[in-house]
PDB file of N, CA and C in Angstrom:
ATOM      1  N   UNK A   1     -22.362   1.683   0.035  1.00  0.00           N
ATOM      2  CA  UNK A   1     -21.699   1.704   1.336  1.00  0.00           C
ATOM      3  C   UNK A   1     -20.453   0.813   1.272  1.00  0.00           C
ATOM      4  N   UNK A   2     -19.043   1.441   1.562  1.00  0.00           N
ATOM      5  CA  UNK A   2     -17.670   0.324   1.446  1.00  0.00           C
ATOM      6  C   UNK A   2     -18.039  -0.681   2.979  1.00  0.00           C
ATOM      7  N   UNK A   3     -17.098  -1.400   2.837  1.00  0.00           N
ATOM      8  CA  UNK A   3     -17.178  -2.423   3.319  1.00  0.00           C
ATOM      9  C   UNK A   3     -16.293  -1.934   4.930  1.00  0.00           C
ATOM     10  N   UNK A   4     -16.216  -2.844   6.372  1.00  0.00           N
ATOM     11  CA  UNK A   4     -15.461  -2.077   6.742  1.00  0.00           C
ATOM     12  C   UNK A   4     -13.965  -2.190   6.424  1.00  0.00           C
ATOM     13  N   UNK A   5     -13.475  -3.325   6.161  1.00  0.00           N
ATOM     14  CA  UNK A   5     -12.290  -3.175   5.454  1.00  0.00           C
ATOM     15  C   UNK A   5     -11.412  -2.354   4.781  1.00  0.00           C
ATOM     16  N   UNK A   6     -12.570  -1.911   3.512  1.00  0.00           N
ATOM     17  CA  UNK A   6     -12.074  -0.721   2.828  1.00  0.00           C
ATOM     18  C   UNK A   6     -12.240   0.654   3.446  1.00  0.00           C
ATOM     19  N   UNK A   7     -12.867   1.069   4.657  1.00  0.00           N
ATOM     20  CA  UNK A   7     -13.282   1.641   5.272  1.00  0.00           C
ATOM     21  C   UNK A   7     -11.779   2.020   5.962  1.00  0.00           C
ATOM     22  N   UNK A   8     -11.648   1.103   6.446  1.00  0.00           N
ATOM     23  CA  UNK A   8      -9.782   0.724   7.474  1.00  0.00           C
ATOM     24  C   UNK A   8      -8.995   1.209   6.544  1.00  0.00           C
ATOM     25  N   UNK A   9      -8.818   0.513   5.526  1.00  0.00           N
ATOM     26  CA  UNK A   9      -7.562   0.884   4.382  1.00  0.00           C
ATOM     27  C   UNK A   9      -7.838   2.085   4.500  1.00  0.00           C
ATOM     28  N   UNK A  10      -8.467   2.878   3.545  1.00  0.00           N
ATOM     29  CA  UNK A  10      -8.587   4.322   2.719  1.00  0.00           C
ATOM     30  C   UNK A  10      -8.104   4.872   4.028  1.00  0.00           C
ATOM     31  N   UNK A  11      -8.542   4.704   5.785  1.00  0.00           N
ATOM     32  CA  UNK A  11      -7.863   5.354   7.007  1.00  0.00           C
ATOM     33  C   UNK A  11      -6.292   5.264   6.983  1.00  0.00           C
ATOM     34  N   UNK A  12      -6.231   4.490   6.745  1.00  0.00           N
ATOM     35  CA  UNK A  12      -4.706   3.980   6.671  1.00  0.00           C
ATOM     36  C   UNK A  12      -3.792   4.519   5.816  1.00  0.00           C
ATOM     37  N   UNK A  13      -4.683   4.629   4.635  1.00  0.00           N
ATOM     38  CA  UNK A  13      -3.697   5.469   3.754  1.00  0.00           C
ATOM     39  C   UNK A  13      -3.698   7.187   3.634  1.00  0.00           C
ATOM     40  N   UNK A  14      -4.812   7.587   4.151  1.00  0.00           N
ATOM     41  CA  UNK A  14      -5.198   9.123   4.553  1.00  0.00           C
ATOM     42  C   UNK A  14      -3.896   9.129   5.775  1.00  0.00           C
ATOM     43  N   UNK A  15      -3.992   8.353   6.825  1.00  0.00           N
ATOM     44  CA  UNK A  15      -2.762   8.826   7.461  1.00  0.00           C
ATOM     45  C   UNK A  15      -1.138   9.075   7.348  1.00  0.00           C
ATOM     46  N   UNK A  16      -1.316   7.895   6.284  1.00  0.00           N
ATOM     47  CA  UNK A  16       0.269   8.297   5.577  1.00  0.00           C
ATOM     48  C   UNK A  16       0.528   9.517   5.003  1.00  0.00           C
ATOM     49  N   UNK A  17      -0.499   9.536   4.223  1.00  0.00           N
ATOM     50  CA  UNK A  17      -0.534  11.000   3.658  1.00  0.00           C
ATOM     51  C   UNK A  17      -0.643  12.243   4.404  1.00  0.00           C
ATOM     52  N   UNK A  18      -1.246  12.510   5.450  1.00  0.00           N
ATOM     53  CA  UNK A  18      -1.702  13.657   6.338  1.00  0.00           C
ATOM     54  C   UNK A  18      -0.497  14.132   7.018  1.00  0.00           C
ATOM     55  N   UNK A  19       1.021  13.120   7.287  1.00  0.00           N
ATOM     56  CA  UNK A  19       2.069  14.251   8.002  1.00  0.00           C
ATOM     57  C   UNK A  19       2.155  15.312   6.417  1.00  0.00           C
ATOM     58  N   UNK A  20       2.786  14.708   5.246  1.00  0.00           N
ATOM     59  CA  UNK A  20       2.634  15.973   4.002  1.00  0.00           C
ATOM     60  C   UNK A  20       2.058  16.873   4.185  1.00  0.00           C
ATOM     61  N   UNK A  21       0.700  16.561   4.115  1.00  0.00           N
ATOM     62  CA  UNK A  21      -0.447  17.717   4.245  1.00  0.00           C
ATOM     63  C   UNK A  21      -0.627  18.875   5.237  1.00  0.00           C
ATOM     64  N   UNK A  22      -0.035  18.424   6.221  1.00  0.00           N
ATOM     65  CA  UNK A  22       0.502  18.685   7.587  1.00  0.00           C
ATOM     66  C   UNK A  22       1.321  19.718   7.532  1.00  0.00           C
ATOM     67  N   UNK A  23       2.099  19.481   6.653  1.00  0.00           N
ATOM     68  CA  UNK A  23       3.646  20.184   7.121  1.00  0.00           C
ATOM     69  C   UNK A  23       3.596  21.332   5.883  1.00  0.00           C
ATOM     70  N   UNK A  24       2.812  21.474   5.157  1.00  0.00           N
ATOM     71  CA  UNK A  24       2.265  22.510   4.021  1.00  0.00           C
ATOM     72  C   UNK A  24       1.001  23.109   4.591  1.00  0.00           C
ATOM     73  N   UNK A  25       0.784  23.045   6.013  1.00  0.00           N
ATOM     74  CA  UNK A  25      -0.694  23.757   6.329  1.00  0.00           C
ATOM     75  C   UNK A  25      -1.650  23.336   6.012  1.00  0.00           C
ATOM     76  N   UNK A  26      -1.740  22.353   5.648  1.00  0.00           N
ATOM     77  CA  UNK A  26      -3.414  21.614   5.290  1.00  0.00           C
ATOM     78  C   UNK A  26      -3.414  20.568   5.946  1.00  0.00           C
ATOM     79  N   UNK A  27      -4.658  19.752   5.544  1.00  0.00           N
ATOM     80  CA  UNK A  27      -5.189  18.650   6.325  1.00  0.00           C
ATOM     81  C   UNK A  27      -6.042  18.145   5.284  1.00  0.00           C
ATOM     82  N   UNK A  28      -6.574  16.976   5.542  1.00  0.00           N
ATOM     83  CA  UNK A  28      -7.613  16.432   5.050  1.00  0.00           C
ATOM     84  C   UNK A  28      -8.622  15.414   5.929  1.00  0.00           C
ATOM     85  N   UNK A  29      -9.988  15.167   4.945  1.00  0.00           N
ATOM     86  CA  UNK A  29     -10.610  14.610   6.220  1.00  0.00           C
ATOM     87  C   UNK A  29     -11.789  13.888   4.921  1.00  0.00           C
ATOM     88  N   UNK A  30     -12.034  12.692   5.417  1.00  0.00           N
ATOM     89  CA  UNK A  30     -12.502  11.489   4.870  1.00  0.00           C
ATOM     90  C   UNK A  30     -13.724  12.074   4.756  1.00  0.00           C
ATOM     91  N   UNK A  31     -15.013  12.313   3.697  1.00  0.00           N
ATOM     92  CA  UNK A  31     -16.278  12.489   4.089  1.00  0.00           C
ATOM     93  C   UNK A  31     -17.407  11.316   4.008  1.00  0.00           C
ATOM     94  N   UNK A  32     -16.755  10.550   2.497  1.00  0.00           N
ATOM     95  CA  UNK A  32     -17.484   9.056   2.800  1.00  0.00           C
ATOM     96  C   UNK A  32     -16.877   8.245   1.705  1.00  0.00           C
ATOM     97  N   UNK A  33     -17.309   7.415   1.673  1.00  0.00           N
ATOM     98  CA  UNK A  33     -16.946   6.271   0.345  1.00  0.00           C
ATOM     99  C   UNK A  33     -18.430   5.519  -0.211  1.00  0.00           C
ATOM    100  N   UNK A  34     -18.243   5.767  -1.490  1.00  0.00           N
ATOM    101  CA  UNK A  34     -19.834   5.440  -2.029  1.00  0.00           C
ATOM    102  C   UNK A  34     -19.590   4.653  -3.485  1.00  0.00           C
ATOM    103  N   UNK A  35     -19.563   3.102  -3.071  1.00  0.00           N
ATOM    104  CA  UNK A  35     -19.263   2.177  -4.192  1.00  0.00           C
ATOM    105  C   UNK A  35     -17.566   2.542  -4.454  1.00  0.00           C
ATOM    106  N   UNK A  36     -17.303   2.921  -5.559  1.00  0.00           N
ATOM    107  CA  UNK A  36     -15.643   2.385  -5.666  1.00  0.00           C
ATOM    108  C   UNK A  36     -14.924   4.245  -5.920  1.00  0.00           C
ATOM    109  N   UNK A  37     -15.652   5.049  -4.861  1.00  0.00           N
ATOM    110  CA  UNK A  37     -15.062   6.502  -4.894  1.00  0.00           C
ATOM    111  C   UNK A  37     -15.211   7.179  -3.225  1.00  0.00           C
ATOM    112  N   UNK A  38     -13.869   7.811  -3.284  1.00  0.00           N
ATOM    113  CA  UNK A  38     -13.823   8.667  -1.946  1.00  0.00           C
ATOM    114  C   UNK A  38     -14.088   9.877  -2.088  1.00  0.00           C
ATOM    115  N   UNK A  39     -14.528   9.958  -1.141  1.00  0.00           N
ATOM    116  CA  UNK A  39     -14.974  11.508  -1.372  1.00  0.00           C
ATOM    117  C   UNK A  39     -14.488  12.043   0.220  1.00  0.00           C
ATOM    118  N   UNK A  40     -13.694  13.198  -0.294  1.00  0.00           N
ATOM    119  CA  UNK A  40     -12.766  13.990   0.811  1.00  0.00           C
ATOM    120  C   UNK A  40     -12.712  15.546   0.701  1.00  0.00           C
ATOM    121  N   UNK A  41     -12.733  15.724   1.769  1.00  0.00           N
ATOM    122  CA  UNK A  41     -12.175  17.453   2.388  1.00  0.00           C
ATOM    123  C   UNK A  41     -10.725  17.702   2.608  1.00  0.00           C
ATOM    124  N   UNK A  42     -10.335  18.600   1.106  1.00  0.00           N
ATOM    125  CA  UNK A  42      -9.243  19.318   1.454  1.00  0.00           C
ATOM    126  C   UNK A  42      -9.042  20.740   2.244  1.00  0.00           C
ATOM    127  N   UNK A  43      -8.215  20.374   3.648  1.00  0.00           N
ATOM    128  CA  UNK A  43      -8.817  21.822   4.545  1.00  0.00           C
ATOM    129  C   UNK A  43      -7.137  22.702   5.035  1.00  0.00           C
ATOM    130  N   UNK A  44      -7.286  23.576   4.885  1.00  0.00           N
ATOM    131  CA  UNK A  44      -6.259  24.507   5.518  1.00  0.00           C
ATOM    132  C   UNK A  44      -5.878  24.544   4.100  1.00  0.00           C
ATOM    133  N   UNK A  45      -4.548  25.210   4.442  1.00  0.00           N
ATOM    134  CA  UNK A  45      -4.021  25.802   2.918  1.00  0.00           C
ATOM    135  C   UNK A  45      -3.753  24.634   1.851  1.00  0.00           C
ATOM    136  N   UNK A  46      -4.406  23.238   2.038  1.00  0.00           N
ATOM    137  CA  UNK A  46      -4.454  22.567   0.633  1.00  0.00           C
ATOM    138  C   UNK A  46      -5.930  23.034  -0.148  1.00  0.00           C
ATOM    139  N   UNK A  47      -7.056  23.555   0.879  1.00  0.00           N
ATOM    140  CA  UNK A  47      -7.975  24.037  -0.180  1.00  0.00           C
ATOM    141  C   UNK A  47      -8.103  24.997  -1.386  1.00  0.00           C
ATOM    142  N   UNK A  48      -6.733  25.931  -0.993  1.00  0.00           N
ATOM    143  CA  UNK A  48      -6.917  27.145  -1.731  1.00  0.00           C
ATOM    144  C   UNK A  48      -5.522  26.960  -2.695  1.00  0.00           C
ATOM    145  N   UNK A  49      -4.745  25.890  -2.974  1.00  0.00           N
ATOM    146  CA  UNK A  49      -3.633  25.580  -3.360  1.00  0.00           C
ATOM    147  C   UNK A  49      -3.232  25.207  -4.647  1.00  0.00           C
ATOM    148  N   UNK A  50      -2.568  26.208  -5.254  1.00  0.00           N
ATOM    149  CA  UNK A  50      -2.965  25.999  -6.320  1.00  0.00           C
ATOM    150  C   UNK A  50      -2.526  24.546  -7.203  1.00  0.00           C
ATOM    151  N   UNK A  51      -1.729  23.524  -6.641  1.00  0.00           N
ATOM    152  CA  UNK A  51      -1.777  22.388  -7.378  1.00  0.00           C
ATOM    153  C   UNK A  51      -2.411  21.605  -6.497  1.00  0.00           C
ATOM    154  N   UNK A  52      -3.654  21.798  -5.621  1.00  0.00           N
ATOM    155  CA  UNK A  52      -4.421  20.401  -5.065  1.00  0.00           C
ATOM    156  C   UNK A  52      -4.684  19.466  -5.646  1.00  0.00           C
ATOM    157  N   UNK A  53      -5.105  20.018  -6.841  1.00  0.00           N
ATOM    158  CA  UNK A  53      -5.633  18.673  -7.974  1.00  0.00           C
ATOM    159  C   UNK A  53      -4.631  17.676  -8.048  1.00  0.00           C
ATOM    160  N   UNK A  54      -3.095  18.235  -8.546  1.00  0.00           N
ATOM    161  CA  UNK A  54      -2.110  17.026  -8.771  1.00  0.00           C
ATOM    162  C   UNK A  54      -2.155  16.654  -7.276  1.00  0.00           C
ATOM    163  N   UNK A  55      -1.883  17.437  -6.017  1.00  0.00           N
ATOM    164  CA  UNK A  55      -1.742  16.620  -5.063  1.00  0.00           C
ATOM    165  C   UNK A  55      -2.907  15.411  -4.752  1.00  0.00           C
ATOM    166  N   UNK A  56      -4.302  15.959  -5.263  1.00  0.00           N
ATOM    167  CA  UNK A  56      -5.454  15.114  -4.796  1.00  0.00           C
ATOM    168  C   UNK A  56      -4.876  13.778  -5.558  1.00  0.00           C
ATOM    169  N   UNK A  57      -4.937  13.760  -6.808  1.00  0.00           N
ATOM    170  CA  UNK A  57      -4.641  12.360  -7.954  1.00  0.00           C
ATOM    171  C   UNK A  57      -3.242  11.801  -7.811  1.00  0.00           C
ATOM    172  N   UNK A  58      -2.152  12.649  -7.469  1.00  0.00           N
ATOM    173  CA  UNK A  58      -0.675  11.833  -7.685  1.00  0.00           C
ATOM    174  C   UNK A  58      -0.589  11.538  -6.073  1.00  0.00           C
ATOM    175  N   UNK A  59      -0.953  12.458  -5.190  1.00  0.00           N
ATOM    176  CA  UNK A  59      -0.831  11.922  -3.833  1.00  0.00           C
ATOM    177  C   UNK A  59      -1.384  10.774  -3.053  1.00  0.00           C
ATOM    178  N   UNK A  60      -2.891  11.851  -3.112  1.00  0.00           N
ATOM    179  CA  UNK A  60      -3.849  11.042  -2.091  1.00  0.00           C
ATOM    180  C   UNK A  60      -4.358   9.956  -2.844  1.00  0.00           C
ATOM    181  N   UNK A  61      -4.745   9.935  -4.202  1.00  0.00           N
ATOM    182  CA  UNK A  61      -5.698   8.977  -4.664  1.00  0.00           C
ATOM    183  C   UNK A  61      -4.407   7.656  -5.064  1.00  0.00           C
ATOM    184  N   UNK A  62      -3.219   8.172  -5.436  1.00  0.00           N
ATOM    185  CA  UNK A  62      -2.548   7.118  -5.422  1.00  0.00           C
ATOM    186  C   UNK A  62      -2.095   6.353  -4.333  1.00  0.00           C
ATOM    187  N   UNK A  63      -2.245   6.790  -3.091  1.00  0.00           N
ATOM    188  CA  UNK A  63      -2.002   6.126  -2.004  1.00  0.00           C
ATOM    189  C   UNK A  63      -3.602   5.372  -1.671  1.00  0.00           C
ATOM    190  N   UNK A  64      -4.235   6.243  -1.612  1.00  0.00           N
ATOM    191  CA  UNK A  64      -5.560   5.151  -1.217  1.00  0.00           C
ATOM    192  C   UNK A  64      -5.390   3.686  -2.258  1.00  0.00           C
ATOM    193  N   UNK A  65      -5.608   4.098  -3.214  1.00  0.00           N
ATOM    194  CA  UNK A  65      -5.000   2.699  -4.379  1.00  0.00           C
ATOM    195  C   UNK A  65      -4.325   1.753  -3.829  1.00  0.00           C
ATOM    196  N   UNK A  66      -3.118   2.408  -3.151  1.00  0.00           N
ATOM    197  CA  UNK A  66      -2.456   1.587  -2.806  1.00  0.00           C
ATOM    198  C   UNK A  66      -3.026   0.442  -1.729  1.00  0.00           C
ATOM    199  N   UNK A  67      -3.523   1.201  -0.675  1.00  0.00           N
ATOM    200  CA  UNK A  67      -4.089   0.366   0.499  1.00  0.00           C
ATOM    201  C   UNK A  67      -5.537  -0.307  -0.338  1.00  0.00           C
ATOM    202  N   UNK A  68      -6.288   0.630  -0.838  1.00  0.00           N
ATOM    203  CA  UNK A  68      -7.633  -0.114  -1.501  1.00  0.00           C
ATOM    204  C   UNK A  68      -7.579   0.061  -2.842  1.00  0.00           C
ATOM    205  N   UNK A  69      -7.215  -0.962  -3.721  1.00  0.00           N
ATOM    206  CA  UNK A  69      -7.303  -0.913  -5.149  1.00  0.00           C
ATOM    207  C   UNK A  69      -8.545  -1.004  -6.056  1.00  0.00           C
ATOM    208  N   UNK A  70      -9.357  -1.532  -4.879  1.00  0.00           N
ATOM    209  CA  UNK A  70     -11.357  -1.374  -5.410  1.00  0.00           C
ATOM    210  C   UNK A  70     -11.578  -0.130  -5.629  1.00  0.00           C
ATOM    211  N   UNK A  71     -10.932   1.194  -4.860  1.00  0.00           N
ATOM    212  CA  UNK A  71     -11.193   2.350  -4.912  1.00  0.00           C
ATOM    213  C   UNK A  71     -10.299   2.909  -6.497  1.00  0.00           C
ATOM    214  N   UNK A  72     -11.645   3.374  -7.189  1.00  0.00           N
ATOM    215  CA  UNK A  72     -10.956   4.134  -8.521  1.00  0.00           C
ATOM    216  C   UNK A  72     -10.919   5.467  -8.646  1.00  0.00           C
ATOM    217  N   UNK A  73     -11.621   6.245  -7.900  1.00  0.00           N
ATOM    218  CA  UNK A  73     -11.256   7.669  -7.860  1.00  0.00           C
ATOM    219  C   UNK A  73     -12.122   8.413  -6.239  1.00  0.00           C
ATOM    220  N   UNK A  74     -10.476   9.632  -6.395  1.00  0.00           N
ATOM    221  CA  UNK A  74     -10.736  10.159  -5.145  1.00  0.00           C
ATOM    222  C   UNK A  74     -11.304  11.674  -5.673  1.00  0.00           C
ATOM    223  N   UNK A  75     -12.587  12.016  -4.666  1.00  0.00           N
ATOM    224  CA  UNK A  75     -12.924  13.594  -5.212  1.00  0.00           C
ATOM    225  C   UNK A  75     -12.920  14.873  -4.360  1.00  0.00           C
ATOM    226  N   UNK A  76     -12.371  16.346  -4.372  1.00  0.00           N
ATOM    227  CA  UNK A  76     -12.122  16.430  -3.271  1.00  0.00           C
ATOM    228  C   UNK A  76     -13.626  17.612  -3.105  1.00  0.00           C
ATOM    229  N   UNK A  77     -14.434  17.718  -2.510  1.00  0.00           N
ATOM    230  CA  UNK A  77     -15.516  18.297  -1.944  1.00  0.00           C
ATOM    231  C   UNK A  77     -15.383  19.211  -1.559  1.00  0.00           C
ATOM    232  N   UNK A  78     -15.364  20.431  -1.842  1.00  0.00           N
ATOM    233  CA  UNK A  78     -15.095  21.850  -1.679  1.00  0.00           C
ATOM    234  C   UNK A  78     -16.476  22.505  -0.559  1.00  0.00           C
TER     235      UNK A  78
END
């Protein structure tokens, strides 16, 4: 179970990210954090897209990093 701290961050940095996601027809949505990994829903046209992956790792997971650096990988839950 993250802490709520890291809980706040990873929010914080999902929102930076979400106008992008936004403006390409998708969305995303937090499903949990379990020890030092997020686990997320890519929804609208980032699910079916064909570079989600780079967006999941160069986007989202590098921004969560940014706000929470305890967090080492983001996964996206289909």
């Amino acid at each position: 179970m993250a802490s709520t701290e890291t809980r706040s961050n990873v929010e914080k940095a999902l929102e930076e990210i979400r106008p992008f996601l936004v403006s390409d027809g998708g969305d995303i949505t937090l499903l949990s954090i379990e020890d030092d990994t997020v686990k997320v829903k890519l929804e609208g046209a980032c699910s079916g897209c064909s570079v989600n992956q780079m967006t999941l790792k160069n986007g989202v997971e590098a921004t969560i990093k940014k706000y929470a650096p305890e967090i080492k990988e983001v996964i996206n839950i289909e």
